[in-house]
C-alpha positions in Angstrom: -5.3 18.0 11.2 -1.7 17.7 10.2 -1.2 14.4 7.8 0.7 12.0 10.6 3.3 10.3 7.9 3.5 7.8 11.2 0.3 7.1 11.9 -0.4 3.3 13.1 -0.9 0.9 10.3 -3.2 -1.7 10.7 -2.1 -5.0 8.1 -1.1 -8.5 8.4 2.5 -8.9 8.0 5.0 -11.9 8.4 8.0 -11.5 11.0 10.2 -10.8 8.2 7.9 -7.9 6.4 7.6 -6.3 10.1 11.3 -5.9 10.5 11.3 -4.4 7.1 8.7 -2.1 8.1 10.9 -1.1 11.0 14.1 -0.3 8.4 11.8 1.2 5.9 9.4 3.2 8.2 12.4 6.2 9.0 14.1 6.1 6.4 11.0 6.9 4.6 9.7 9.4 7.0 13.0 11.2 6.8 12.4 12.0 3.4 8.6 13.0 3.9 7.0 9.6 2.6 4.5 7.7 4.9 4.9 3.9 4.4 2.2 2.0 3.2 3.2 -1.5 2.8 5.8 -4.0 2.8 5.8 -7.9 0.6 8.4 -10.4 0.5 7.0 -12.3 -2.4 8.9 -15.2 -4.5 8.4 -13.8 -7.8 11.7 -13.3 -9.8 13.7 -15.8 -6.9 12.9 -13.3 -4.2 11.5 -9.8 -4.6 10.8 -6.9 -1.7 7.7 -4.9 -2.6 7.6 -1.5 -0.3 4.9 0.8 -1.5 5.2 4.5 0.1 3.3 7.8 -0.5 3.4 11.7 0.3 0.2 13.5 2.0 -1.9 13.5 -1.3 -1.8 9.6 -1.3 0.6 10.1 -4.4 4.2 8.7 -5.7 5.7 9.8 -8.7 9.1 8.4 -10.5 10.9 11.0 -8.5 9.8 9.7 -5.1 10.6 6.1 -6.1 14.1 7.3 -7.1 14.6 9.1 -3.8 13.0 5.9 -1.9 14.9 3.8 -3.3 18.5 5.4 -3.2 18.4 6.1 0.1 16.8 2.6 1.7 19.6 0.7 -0.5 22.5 1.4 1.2 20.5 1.1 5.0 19.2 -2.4 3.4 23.1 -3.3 2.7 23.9 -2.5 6.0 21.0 -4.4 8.0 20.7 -6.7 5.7 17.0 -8.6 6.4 16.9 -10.7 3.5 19.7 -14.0 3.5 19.3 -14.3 -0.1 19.4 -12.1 -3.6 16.5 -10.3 -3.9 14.9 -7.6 -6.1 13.5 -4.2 -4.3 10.6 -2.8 -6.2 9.4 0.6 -4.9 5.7 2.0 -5.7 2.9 3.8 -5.4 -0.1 2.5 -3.9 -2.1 2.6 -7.1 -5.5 3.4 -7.8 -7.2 0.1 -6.0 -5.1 0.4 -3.0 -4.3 -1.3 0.2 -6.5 0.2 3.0 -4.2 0.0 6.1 -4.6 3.5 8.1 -7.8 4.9 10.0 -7.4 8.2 7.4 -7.3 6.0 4.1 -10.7 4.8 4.9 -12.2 7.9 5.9 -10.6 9.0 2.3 -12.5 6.5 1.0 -15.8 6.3 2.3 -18.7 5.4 0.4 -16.2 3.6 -2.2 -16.0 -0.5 -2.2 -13.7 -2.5 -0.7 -12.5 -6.2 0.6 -11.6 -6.8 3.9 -10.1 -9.9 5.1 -10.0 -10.9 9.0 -7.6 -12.5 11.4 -10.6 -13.7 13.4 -13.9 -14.5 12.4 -16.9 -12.5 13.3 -20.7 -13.2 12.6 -19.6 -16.6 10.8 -17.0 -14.7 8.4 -13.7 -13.5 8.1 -14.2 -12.1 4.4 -16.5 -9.4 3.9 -16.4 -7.1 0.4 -18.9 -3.8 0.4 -18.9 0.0 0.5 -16.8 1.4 3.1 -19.1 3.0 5.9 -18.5 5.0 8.9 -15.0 5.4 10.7 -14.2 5.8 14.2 -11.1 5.5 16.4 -11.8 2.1 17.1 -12.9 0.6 13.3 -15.0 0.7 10.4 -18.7 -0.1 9.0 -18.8 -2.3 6.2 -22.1 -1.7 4.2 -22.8 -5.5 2.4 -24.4 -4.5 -0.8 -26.1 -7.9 -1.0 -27.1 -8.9 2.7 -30.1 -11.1 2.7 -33.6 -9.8 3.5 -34.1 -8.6 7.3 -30.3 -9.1 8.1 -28.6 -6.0 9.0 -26.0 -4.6 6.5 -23.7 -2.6 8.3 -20.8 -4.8 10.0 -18.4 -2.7 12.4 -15.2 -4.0 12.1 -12.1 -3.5 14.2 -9.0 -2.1 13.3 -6.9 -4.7 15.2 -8.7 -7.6 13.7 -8.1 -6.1 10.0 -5.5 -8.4 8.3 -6.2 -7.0 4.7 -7.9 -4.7 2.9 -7.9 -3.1 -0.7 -10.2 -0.9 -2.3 -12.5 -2.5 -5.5 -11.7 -1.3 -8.8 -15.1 0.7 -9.8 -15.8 3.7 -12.4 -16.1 5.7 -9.2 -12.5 5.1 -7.6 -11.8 5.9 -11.1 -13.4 9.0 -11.5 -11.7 10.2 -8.1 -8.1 9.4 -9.4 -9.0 11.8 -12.4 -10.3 14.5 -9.7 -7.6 14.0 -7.3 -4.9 13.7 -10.6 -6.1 17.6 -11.8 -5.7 18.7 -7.8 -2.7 17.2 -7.9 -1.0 17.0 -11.4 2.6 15.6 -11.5 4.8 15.2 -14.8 4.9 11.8 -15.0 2.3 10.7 -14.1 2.3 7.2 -15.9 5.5 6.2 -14.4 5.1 5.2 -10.6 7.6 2.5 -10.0 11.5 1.3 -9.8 13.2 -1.6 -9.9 16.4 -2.6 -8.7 18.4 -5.6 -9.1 19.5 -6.7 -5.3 20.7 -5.2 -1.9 23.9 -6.9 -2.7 24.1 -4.9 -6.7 23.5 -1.0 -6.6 23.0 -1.3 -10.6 19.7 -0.1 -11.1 17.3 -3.2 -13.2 14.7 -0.9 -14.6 12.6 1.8 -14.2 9.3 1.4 -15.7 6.4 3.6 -16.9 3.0 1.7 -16.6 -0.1 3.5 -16.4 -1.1 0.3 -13.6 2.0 0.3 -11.4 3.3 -2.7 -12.8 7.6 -3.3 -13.1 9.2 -6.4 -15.4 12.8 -7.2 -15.1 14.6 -7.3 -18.3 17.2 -9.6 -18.7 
């Protein structure tokens, strides 16, 4: 099956992020990047966190570069954001978000949180091993469901608000598997920084093994 760099995303986002998405979404797709997820946050004043990736769930310096060149001038124009802000561009990282039916069939059998908008079977938290996927949702495996209780929870794709993947020495072996399938260069520098939508000058570009970006004064 071809890798659908549209396919539905299924993630809780505020007005503002979803009109983001909307500005980022082609602009990412034209340059063969599939957009993962958007965050207005209020760290440094205001900043805009857009994480993207290519068809092997990667996102090397490079990709951030191109991202982030082209989206700045499309931001200028539409402007979303009535204040200063910083854009940060990323990968997903290794304990990603989960927000597409394909990233948890990617992931099955590896451990992950899932939050709810609406409560099922008294809960809207649930944190286990990621199950069986069909069209419709996933089976959450609860590691530590009591005694005669059934472990397996179906959950919905439409009721899925959040969901991230659980930092274990298995993800961890996989992004050494999946990083000698797919070597890049640099692969210890995944994300850029720039100042504002309003200042082209790029702020920093950082190499972190862990997807992390500081401004520098």
């Amino acid at each position: 099956m071809a890798f659908d760099l549209a396919e539905k995303r299924y993630i809780k986002e505020s007005g503002l992020e979803a009109r983001i998405a909307r500005i980022v979404e082609p602009v990412a797709i034209g340059l063969g990047y599939s957009l993962v997820r958007i965050k207005v946050t209020p760290e440094n004043g205001t900043t805009l966190q857009i994480m993207a990736e290519d068809e092997n769930g990667r996102f090397t310096i490079n990709d951030c570069e191109n991202l982030s060149k082209d989206l700045s001038p499309v931001l200028d124009v539409e402007d979303p954001i009535d204040r200063e802000y910083h854009l940060e561009v990323s990968s997903p990282g290794i304990d990603r978000p989960l927000v597409r039916k394909r990233d948890y069939e990617r992931f099955a059998g590896h451990e992950a949180k899932i939050e709810l908008h609406d409560m099922i079977n008294g809960r809207k938290r649930f944190r286990g091993h990621i199950g069986p996927v069909d069209d419709e949702g996933v089976t959450i495996i609860l590691p530590d469901a009591p005694g005669g209780t059934d472990p397996n929870h179906k959950l919905s794709f439409v009721n899925i608000a959040e969901a991230k993947l659980v930092m274990t020495d298995k993800l961890m072996d996989q992004a050494r598997a999946d990083q000698e399938l797919h070597p890049i260069d640099d692969d210890e520098t995944e994300t850029v920084e720039y100042a504002d939508a309003d200042n082209d000058d790029l702020v920093e570009e950082t190499a972190t093994s862990d997807d992390s970006s500081e401004e520098k004064n």
